[in-house]
């Protein structure tokens, strides 16, 4: 199955700066139709070709950042709008399994900042914590532990076997406080923009550690 390569990273070395804050989005397996994935992939390839024609490294880096945000927004919108595929996170018992796991890892592997669960995907922001040896819990290890546990629990409830989560996840390192505020607002407003509630605090599957004013 083709994947949106700009959004997904799999089996590639990932640079994790000490103290980094991550915005991660992950989705249920089979939650996007192949045709939509192919369209997103084609747009990503076209964007890469345009970026490769920019000779100045700083300008290319800045334009790549803008392109990534635009492509992620398209991908996330597709997840919000699709009626195809599985929507198991719509079931309260399944959503609670995911939330329990996110909170269980809080204070053990990361500091949990915010999240929102939608019917077929999850947005989460967290800060990996230091281990006793001074290194940080890796993003890949955190997501592997969370996905493996929740997939097993959810499949038990659903009475099924097989892949529950899509293997790949989108992740982005938050660069500064302004971006942190913008991304947390994006995460919390996801159910609002989808027309599910009028205010993010009305959505039972959201959390924010900090006190956003609106």
mmCIF file of C-alpha atoms in Angstrom, residues 20-207:
data_model
loop_
_atom_site.group_PDB
_atom_site.id
_atom_site.type_symbol
_atom_site.label_atom_id
_atom_site.label_comp_id
_atom_site.label_asym_id
_atom_site.label_seq_id
_atom_site.Cartn_x
_atom_site.Cartn_y
_atom_site.Cartn_z
ATOM 1 C CA UNK A 20 12.619 17.667 22.157
ATOM 2 C CA UNK A 21 8.837 18.014 22.214
ATOM 3 C CA UNK A 22 7.001 15.855 19.680
ATOM 4 C CA UNK A 23 3.713 16.252 17.881
ATOM 5 C CA UNK A 24 2.691 12.774 16.734
ATOM 6 C CA UNK A 25 -0.276 11.640 14.678
ATOM 7 C CA UNK A 26 -1.027 7.970 14.172
ATOM 8 C CA UNK A 27 -3.981 6.200 12.616
ATOM 9 C CA UNK A 28 -5.843 2.931 12.410
ATOM 10 C CA UNK A 29 -4.716 0.415 9.801
ATOM 11 C CA UNK A 30 -6.683 0.708 6.597
ATOM 12 C CA UNK A 31 -8.203 4.053 7.532
ATOM 13 C CA UNK A 32 -7.463 5.782 4.209
ATOM 14 C CA UNK A 33 -8.558 4.493 0.796
ATOM 15 C CA UNK A 34 -5.716 3.616 -1.575
ATOM 16 C CA UNK A 35 -6.862 6.239 -4.106
ATOM 17 C CA UNK A 36 -6.507 9.039 -1.549
ATOM 18 C CA UNK A 37 -3.096 7.768 -0.464
ATOM 19 C CA UNK A 38 -1.940 7.699 -4.086
ATOM 20 C CA UNK A 39 -3.159 11.259 -4.611
ATOM 21 C CA UNK A 40 -1.338 12.503 -1.513
ATOM 22 C CA UNK A 41 1.805 10.643 -2.547
ATOM 23 C CA UNK A 42 1.727 12.175 -6.036
ATOM 24 C CA UNK A 43 1.417 15.655 -4.508
ATOM 25 C CA UNK A 44 4.336 14.895 -2.194
ATOM 26 C CA UNK A 45 6.512 13.811 -5.122
ATOM 27 C CA UNK A 46 5.634 16.992 -7.023
ATOM 28 C CA UNK A 47 6.513 19.088 -3.971
ATOM 29 C CA UNK A 48 9.870 17.307 -3.660
ATOM 30 C CA UNK A 49 10.695 18.057 -7.267
ATOM 31 C CA UNK A 50 9.924 21.743 -6.711
ATOM 32 C CA UNK A 51 12.057 21.844 -3.564
ATOM 33 C CA UNK A 52 14.994 20.198 -5.316
ATOM 34 C CA UNK A 53 15.082 23.062 -7.787
ATOM 35 C CA UNK A 54 15.784 25.573 -4.977
ATOM 36 C CA UNK A 55 19.548 26.066 -4.778
ATOM 37 C CA UNK A 56 19.760 28.032 -1.522
ATOM 38 C CA UNK A 57 19.809 25.527 1.414
ATOM 39 C CA UNK A 58 18.155 27.898 3.894
ATOM 40 C CA UNK A 59 15.371 28.785 1.480
ATOM 41 C CA UNK A 60 14.893 25.119 0.590
ATOM 42 C CA UNK A 61 14.646 24.197 4.279
ATOM 43 C CA UNK A 62 12.075 26.906 4.934
ATOM 44 C CA UNK A 63 9.994 25.948 1.902
ATOM 45 C CA UNK A 64 10.173 22.274 2.925
ATOM 46 C CA UNK A 65 8.750 23.189 6.333
ATOM 47 C CA UNK A 66 5.863 25.071 4.710
ATOM 48 C CA UNK A 67 5.232 22.204 2.290
ATOM 49 C CA UNK A 68 5.208 19.658 5.098
ATOM 50 C CA UNK A 69 2.606 21.628 7.039
ATOM 51 C CA UNK A 70 0.418 21.969 3.940
ATOM 52 C CA UNK A 71 0.672 18.291 3.053
ATOM 53 C CA UNK A 72 -0.031 17.189 6.624
ATOM 54 C CA UNK A 73 -3.140 19.392 6.706
ATOM 55 C CA UNK A 74 -4.386 17.697 3.522
ATOM 56 C CA UNK A 75 -3.683 14.244 4.967
ATOM 57 C CA UNK A 76 -5.382 15.055 8.273
ATOM 58 C CA UNK A 77 -8.410 16.505 6.477
ATOM 59 C CA UNK A 78 -8.701 13.293 4.465
ATOM 60 C CA UNK A 79 -8.743 11.286 7.710
ATOM 61 C CA UNK A 80 -11.438 13.552 9.166
ATOM 62 C CA UNK A 81 -13.654 13.339 6.082
ATOM 63 C CA UNK A 82 -13.374 9.704 5.034
ATOM 64 C CA UNK A 83 -16.232 7.341 5.805
ATOM 65 C CA UNK A 84 -14.248 4.349 4.539
ATOM 66 C CA UNK A 85 -12.086 2.034 6.579
ATOM 67 C CA UNK A 86 -12.273 1.346 10.282
ATOM 68 C CA UNK A 87 -13.468 3.851 12.911
ATOM 69 C CA UNK A 88 -12.937 1.772 16.033
ATOM 70 C CA UNK A 89 -11.900 4.769 18.147
ATOM 71 C CA UNK A 90 -15.511 5.895 17.954
ATOM 72 C CA UNK A 91 -16.342 3.141 20.438
ATOM 73 C CA UNK A 92 -15.953 4.484 24.005
ATOM 74 C CA UNK A 93 -14.385 1.268 25.304
ATOM 75 C CA UNK A 94 -11.690 1.350 22.615
ATOM 76 C CA UNK A 95 -11.060 5.087 23.053
ATOM 77 C CA UNK A 96 -10.648 4.559 26.801
ATOM 78 C CA UNK A 97 -8.007 1.877 26.207
ATOM 79 C CA UNK A 98 -5.951 4.350 24.175
ATOM 80 C CA UNK A 99 -6.389 7.160 26.693
ATOM 81 C CA UNK A 100 -5.469 4.925 29.613
ATOM 82 C CA UNK A 101 -2.244 3.954 27.870
ATOM 83 C CA UNK A 102 -1.341 7.556 27.042
ATOM 84 C CA UNK A 103 -1.767 8.530 30.696
ATOM 85 C CA UNK A 104 -0.015 5.422 31.974
ATOM 86 C CA UNK A 105 3.158 6.404 30.090
ATOM 87 C CA UNK A 106 2.944 9.953 31.459
ATOM 88 C CA UNK A 107 5.679 10.409 34.053
ATOM 89 C CA UNK A 108 7.338 7.140 33.047
ATOM 90 C CA UNK A 109 8.502 7.667 29.475
ATOM 91 C CA UNK A 110 7.323 11.185 28.707
ATOM 92 C CA UNK A 111 5.479 14.209 29.964
ATOM 93 C CA UNK A 112 2.087 14.222 28.302
ATOM 94 C CA UNK A 113 1.074 17.665 27.062
ATOM 95 C CA UNK A 114 -2.113 17.169 25.043
ATOM 96 C CA UNK A 115 -4.073 14.802 22.836
ATOM 97 C CA UNK A 116 -7.300 14.362 20.891
ATOM 98 C CA UNK A 117 -8.762 11.071 19.728
ATOM 99 C CA UNK A 118 -10.797 11.036 16.555
ATOM 100 C CA UNK A 119 -12.660 8.054 15.138
ATOM 101 C CA UNK A 120 -9.707 6.758 13.096
ATOM 102 C CA UNK A 121 -6.615 8.645 14.288
ATOM 103 C CA UNK A 122 -4.947 10.245 17.294
ATOM 104 C CA UNK A 123 -3.046 13.505 17.782
ATOM 105 C CA UNK A 124 -0.694 13.676 20.775
ATOM 106 C CA UNK A 125 2.000 16.057 22.056
ATOM 107 C CA UNK A 126 4.605 14.888 24.570
ATOM 108 C CA UNK A 127 8.162 15.461 25.888
ATOM 109 C CA UNK A 128 10.252 12.256 26.163
ATOM 110 C CA UNK A 129 11.839 11.966 29.598
ATOM 111 C CA UNK A 130 15.403 11.173 30.581
ATOM 112 C CA UNK A 131 16.402 7.692 31.694
ATOM 113 C CA UNK A 132 18.806 6.921 34.532
ATOM 114 C CA UNK A 133 21.754 6.821 32.120
ATOM 115 C CA UNK A 134 21.053 10.387 30.969
ATOM 116 C CA UNK A 135 19.666 9.463 27.566
ATOM 117 C CA UNK A 136 16.053 10.112 26.591
ATOM 118 C CA UNK A 137 13.346 7.575 25.916
ATOM 119 C CA UNK A 138 13.228 7.302 22.143
ATOM 120 C CA UNK A 139 10.170 8.258 20.150
ATOM 121 C CA UNK A 140 10.184 4.904 18.365
ATOM 122 C CA UNK A 141 10.273 2.938 21.641
ATOM 123 C CA UNK A 142 7.473 5.030 23.123
ATOM 124 C CA UNK A 143 5.194 4.573 20.120
ATOM 125 C CA UNK A 144 6.000 0.870 19.822
ATOM 126 C CA UNK A 145 5.093 0.225 23.461
ATOM 127 C CA UNK A 146 1.891 2.265 23.245
ATOM 128 C CA UNK A 147 0.712 0.790 19.950
ATOM 129 C CA UNK A 148 1.541 -2.794 20.860
ATOM 130 C CA UNK A 149 -0.332 -2.657 24.168
ATOM 131 C CA UNK A 150 -3.390 -0.800 22.890
ATOM 132 C CA UNK A 151 -3.628 -2.975 19.758
ATOM 133 C CA UNK A 152 -3.713 -6.133 21.879
ATOM 134 C CA UNK A 153 -6.279 -4.687 24.286
ATOM 135 C CA UNK A 154 -8.498 -3.317 21.518
ATOM 136 C CA UNK A 155 -8.413 -6.540 19.525
ATOM 137 C CA UNK A 156 -9.484 -8.428 22.637
ATOM 138 C CA UNK A 157 -12.532 -6.171 22.976
ATOM 139 C CA UNK A 158 -13.318 -6.331 19.256
ATOM 140 C CA UNK A 159 -12.891 -10.109 19.118
ATOM 141 C CA UNK A 160 -10.506 -9.907 16.214
ATOM 142 C CA UNK A 161 -6.896 -10.552 15.267
ATOM 143 C CA UNK A 162 -4.548 -8.711 12.951
ATOM 144 C CA UNK A 163 -3.114 -5.263 12.506
ATOM 145 C CA UNK A 164 -4.877 -2.537 14.482
ATOM 146 C CA UNK A 165 -2.635 0.516 13.967
ATOM 147 C CA UNK A 166 -0.942 1.618 10.769
ATOM 148 C CA UNK A 167 2.748 0.897 11.340
ATOM 149 C CA UNK A 168 3.952 4.364 10.398
ATOM 150 C CA UNK A 169 3.271 7.577 12.320
ATOM 151 C CA UNK A 170 3.654 11.221 11.422
ATOM 152 C CA UNK A 171 5.940 13.057 13.836
ATOM 153 C CA UNK A 172 7.152 16.626 14.051
ATOM 154 C CA UNK A 173 9.610 18.265 16.460
ATOM 155 C CA UNK A 174 8.077 21.432 17.904
ATOM 156 C CA UNK A 175 10.545 24.260 17.407
ATOM 157 C CA UNK A 176 9.505 26.961 19.865
ATOM 158 C CA UNK A 177 6.828 28.161 22.283
ATOM 159 C CA UNK A 178 4.773 29.854 19.576
ATOM 160 C CA UNK A 179 4.623 26.664 17.542
ATOM 161 C CA UNK A 180 3.809 24.702 20.697
ATOM 162 C CA UNK A 181 0.762 26.892 21.296
ATOM 163 C CA UNK A 182 -0.330 26.671 17.652
ATOM 164 C CA UNK A 183 -0.019 22.893 17.504
ATOM 165 C CA UNK A 184 -1.799 22.332 20.807
ATOM 166 C CA UNK A 185 -4.609 24.531 19.556
ATOM 167 C CA UNK A 186 -4.687 22.483 16.353
ATOM 168 C CA UNK A 187 -4.825 19.223 18.321
ATOM 169 C CA UNK A 188 -7.621 20.346 20.625
ATOM 170 C CA UNK A 189 -9.667 21.979 17.873
ATOM 171 C CA UNK A 190 -9.676 18.869 15.680
ATOM 172 C CA UNK A 191 -13.074 17.618 16.943
ATOM 173 C CA UNK A 192 -14.421 21.185 16.766
ATOM 174 C CA UNK A 193 -13.432 21.577 13.103
ATOM 175 C CA UNK A 194 -14.936 18.168 12.395
ATOM 176 C CA UNK A 195 -18.278 19.484 13.688
ATOM 177 C CA UNK A 196 -18.444 17.081 16.624
ATOM 178 C CA UNK A 197 -18.560 19.718 19.399
ATOM 179 C CA UNK A 198 -18.654 23.493 19.688
ATOM 180 C CA UNK A 199 -15.730 23.769 22.142
ATOM 181 C CA UNK A 200 -12.779 21.443 22.664
ATOM 182 C CA UNK A 201 -13.564 21.019 26.365
ATOM 183 C CA UNK A 202 -16.845 19.342 25.383
ATOM 184 C CA UNK A 203 -14.975 16.504 23.651
ATOM 185 C CA UNK A 204 -14.499 13.620 26.123
ATOM 186 C CA UNK A 205 -11.422 12.247 24.344
ATOM 187 C CA UNK A 206 -9.189 15.325 24.638
ATOM 188 C CA UNK A 207 -6.651 16.455 27.226
#
